[in-house]
GROMACS .gro file of C-alpha atoms in nm:
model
  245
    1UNK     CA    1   8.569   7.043  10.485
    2UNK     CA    2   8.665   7.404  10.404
    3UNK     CA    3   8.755   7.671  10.683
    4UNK     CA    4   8.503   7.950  10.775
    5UNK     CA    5   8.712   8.200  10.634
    6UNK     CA    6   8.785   8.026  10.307
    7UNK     CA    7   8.413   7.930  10.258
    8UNK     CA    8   8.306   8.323  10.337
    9UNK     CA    9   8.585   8.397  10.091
   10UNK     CA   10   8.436   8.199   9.856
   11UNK     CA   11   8.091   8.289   9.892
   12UNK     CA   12   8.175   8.601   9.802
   13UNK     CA   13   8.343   8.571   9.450
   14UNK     CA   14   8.033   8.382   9.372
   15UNK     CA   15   7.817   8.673   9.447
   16UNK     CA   16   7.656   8.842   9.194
   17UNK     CA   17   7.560   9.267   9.274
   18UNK     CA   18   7.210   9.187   9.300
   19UNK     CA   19   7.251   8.963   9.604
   20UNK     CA   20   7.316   9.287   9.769
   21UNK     CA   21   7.045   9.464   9.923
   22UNK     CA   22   7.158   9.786   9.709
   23UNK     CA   23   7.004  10.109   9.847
   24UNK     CA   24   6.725  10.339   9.674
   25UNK     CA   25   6.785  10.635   9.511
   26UNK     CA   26   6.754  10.963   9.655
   27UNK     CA   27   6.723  11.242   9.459
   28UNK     CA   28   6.687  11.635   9.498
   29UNK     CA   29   6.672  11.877   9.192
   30UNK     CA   30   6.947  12.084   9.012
   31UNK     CA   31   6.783  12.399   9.205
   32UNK     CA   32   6.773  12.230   9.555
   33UNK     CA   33   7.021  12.443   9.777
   34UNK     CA   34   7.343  12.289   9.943
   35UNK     CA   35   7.220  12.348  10.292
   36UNK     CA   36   6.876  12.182  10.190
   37UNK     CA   37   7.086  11.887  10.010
   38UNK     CA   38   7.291  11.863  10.294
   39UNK     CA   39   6.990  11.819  10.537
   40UNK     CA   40   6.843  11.609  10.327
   41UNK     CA   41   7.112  11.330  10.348
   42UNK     CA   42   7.162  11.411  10.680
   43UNK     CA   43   6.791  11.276  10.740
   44UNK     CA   44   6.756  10.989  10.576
   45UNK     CA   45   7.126  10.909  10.633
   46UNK     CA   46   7.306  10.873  10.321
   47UNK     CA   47   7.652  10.951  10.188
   48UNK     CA   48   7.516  10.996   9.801
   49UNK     CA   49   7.237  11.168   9.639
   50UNK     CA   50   7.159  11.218   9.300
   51UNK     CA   51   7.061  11.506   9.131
   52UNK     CA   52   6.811  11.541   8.876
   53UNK     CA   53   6.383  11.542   8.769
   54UNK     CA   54   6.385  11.167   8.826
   55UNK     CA   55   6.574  10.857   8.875
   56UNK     CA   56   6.554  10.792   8.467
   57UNK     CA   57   6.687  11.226   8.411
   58UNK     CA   58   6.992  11.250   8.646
   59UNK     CA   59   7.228  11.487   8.575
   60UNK     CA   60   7.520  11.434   8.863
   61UNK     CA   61   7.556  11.347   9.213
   62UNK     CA   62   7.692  11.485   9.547
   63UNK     CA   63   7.883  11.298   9.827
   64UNK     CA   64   7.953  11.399  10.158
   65UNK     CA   65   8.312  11.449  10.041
   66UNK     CA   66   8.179  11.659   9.740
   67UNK     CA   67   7.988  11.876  10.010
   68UNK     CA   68   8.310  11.890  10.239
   69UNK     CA   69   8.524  11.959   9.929
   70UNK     CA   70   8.334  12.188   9.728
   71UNK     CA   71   8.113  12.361   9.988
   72UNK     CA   72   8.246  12.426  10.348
   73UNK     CA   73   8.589  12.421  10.226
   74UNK     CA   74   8.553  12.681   9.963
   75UNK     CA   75   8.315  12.916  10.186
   76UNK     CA   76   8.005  12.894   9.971
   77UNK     CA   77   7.701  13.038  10.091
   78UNK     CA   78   7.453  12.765  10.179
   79UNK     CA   79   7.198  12.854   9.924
   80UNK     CA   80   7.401  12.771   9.661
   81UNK     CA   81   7.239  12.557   9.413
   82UNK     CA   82   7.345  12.218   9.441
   83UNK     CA   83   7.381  12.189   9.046
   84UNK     CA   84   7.761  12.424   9.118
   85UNK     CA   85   7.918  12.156   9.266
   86UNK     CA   86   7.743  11.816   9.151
   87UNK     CA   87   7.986  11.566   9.006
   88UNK     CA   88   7.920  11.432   8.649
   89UNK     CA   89   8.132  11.129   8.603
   90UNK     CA   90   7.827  10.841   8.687
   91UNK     CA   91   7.960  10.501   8.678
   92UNK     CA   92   7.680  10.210   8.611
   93UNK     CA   93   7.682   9.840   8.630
   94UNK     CA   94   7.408   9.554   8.577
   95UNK     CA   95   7.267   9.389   8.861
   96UNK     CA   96   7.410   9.039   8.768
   97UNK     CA   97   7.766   9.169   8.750
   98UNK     CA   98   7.985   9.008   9.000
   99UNK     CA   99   8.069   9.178   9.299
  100UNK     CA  100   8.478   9.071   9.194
  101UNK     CA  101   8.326   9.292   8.856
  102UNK     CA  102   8.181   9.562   9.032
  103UNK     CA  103   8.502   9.641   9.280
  104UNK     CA  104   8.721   9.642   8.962
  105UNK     CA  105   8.528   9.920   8.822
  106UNK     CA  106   8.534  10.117   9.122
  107UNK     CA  107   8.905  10.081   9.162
  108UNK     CA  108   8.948  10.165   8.795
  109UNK     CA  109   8.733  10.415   8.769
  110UNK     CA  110   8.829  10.548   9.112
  111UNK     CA  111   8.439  10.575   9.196
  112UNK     CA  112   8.292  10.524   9.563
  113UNK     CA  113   7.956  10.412   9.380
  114UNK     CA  114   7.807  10.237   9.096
  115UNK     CA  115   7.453  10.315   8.960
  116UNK     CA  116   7.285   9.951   8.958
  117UNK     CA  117   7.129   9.955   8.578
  118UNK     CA  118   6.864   9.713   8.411
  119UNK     CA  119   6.700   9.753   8.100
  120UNK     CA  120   6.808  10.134   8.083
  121UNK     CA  121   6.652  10.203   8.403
  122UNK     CA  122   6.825  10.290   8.716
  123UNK     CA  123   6.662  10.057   8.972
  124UNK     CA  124   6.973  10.147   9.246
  125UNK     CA  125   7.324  10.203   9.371
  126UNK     CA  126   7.615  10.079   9.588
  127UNK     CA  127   7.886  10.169   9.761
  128UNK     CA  128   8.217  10.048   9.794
  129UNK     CA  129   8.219   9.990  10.166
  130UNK     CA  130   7.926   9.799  10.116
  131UNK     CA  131   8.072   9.574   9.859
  132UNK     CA  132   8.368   9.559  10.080
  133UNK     CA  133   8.206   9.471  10.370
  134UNK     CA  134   8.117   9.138  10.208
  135UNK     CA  135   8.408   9.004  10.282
  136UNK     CA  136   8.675   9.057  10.531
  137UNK     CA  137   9.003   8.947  10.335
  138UNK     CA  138   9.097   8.909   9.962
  139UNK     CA  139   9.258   9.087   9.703
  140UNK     CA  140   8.979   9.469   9.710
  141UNK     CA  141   9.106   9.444  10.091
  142UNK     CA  142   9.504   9.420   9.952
  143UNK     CA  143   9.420   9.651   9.666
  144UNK     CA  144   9.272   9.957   9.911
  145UNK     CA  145   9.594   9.884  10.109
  146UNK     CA  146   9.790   9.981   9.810
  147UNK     CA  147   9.659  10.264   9.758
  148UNK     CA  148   9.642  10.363  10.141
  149UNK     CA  149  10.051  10.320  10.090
  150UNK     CA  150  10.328  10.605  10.159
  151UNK     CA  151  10.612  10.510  10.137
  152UNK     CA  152  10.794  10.356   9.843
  153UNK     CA  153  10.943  10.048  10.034
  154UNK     CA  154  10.599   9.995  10.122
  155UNK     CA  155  10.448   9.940   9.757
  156UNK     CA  156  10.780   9.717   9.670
  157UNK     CA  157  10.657   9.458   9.975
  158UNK     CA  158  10.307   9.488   9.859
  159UNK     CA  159  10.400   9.353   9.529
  160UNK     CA  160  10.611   9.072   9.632
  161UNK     CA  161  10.291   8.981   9.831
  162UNK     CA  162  10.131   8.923   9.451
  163UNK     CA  163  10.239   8.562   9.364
  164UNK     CA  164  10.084   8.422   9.707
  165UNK     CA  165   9.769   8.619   9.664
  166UNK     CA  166   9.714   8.495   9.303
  167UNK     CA  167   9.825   8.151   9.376
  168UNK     CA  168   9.521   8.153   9.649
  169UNK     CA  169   9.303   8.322   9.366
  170UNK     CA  170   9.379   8.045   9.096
  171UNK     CA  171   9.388   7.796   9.333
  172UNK     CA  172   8.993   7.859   9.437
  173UNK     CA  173   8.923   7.877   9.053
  174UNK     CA  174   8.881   8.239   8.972
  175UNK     CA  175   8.903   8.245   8.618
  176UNK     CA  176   9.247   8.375   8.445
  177UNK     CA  177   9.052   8.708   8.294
  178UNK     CA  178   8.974   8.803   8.642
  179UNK     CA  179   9.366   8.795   8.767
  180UNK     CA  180   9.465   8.949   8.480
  181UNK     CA  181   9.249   9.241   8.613
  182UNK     CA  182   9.320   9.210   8.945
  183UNK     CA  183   9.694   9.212   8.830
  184UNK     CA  184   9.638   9.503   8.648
  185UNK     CA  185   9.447   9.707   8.876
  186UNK     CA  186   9.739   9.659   9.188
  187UNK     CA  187  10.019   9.752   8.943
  188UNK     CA  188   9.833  10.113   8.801
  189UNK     CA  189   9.758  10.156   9.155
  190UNK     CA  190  10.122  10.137   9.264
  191UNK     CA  191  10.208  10.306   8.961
  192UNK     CA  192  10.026  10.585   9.090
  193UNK     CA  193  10.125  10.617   9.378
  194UNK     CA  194  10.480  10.628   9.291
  195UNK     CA  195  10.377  10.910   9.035
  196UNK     CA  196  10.262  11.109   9.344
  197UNK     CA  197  10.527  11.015   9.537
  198UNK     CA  198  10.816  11.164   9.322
  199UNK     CA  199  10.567  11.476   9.259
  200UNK     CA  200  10.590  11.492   9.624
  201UNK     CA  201  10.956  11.468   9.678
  202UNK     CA  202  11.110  11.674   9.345
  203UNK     CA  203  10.797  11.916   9.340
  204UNK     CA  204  10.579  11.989   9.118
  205UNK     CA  205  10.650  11.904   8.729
  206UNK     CA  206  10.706  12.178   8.453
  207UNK     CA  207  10.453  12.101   8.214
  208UNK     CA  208  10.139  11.887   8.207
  209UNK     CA  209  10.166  11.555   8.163
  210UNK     CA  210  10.020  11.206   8.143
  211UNK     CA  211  10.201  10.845   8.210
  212UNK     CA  212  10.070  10.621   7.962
  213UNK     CA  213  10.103  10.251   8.001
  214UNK     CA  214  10.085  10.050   7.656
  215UNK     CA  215  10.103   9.641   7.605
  216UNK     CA  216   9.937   9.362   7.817
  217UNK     CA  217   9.893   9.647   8.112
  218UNK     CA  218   9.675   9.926   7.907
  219UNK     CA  219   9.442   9.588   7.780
  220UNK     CA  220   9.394   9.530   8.148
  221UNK     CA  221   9.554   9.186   8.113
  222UNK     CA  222   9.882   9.210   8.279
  223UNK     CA  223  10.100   8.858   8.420
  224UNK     CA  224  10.342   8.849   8.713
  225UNK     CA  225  10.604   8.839   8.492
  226UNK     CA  226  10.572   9.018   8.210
  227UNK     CA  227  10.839   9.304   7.984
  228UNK     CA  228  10.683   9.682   8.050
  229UNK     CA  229  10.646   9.975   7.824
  230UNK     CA  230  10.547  10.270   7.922
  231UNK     CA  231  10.515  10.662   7.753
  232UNK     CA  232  10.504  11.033   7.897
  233UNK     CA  233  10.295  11.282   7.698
  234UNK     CA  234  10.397  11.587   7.760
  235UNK     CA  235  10.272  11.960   7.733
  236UNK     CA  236  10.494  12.137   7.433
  237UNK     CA  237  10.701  12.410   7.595
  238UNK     CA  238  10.886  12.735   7.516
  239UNK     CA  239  11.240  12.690   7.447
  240UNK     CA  240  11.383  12.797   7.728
  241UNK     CA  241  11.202  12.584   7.888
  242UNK     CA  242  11.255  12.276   7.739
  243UNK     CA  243  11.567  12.166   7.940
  244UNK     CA  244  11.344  12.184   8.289
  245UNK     CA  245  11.091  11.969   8.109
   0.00000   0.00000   0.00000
């Protein structure tokens, strides 16, 4: 007989995102003001609204971190049109999508929600707390602790942690496609962080740039133990600046 944590465990890599009770859209227009947005969620208690003429015509979204963000913490008046600070970058999955699926977007696309999409239609969205909240261990649960990470000693024990967490993965038959991604996922995440990290420690860099990981890593199908190669691209500079860059 299996545990109760190993069969909740289970349950939940077998769930598909429309097992959830995903929540309704709410919607206010482009015109709607930030105050009257703001209210809005606020009343019918949500952290997301979409913006837009209809659920099948939306144009961006606001969170309560967008509001926070891009409102109070910039001084703008209150009748601002909500349409100034909307984000644009709408992620969307299909209701039979795994959950395992759905949190891999997220943490790829670095997205709190997901449109829920079926037959072109936007029928709903989800959060990741709520996805989350499905279960109460696994790798999301590891992953979010990655990224929650400060120190560099920190991310080198979370990724000696790897092995046992994919052994436990394999061993409850998650198929090899899905580890690869998981894989994946936790190594750009600490990748990232150590990015920020140095940024942190040497200041900030001379010239824009972008880390760009090639090989089994960029197709999202990383191993344990695998060879690495990795790029810079970096913004052309005067001469005499060259030697900083």
């Amino acid at each position: 007989m299996k545990s109760g944590t190993t069969f909740i465990s289970d349950q939940f890599y077998a769930k598909h995102v429309s097992d959830l009770h995903f929540r309704h859209l709410r919607m206010a227009k482009a015109s709607t003001s930030i105050q009257d947005c703001a209210a809005q969620m606020a009343k019918e208690q949500v952290s997301c609204l979409f913006v837009g003429e209809s659920p099948q015509q939306i144009q961006g979204y606001v969170t309560d971190i967008t509001l926070r963000d891009q409102a109070l913490a910039k001084g703008l008046a209150f009748d601002t049109p909500i349409s100034e600070i909307m984000e644009h970058a709408m992620v969307s999955i299909h209701p039979e999508a795994t959950l395992v699926e759905a949190l891999l977007l997220m943490f790829r696309t670095k997205s709190r929600y997901l449109l829920v999409k079926e037959n072109e239609q936007y029928i709903g969205w989800i959060s990741r707390t709520k996805i989350l909240t499905e279960q109460s261990q696994g790798p999301f649960m590891f992953i979010q602790s990655v990224k929650e990470a400060r120190q560099i000693t920190e991310l080198k024990d979370k990724w000696q942690r790897m092995p046992e967490i994919i052994h436990l993965l394999l061993s409850r038959g998650m198929k090899a496609g899905i580890v690869n991604q998981i894989i994946t996922t936790v190594a750009d995440t600490i990748t990232q962080r150590v990015i920020e990290r140095v940024i942190k420690e040497i200041g900030s860099p001379p010239a824009k740039f972008v880390f760009f990981v090639l090989g089994s890593e960029g197709r999202g199908e990383l191993t344990l133990k695998t060879d690495q190669d990795n790029a810079i691209i970096y913004e052309d500079k005067a001469n005499e600046q060259r030697e900083a860059v």
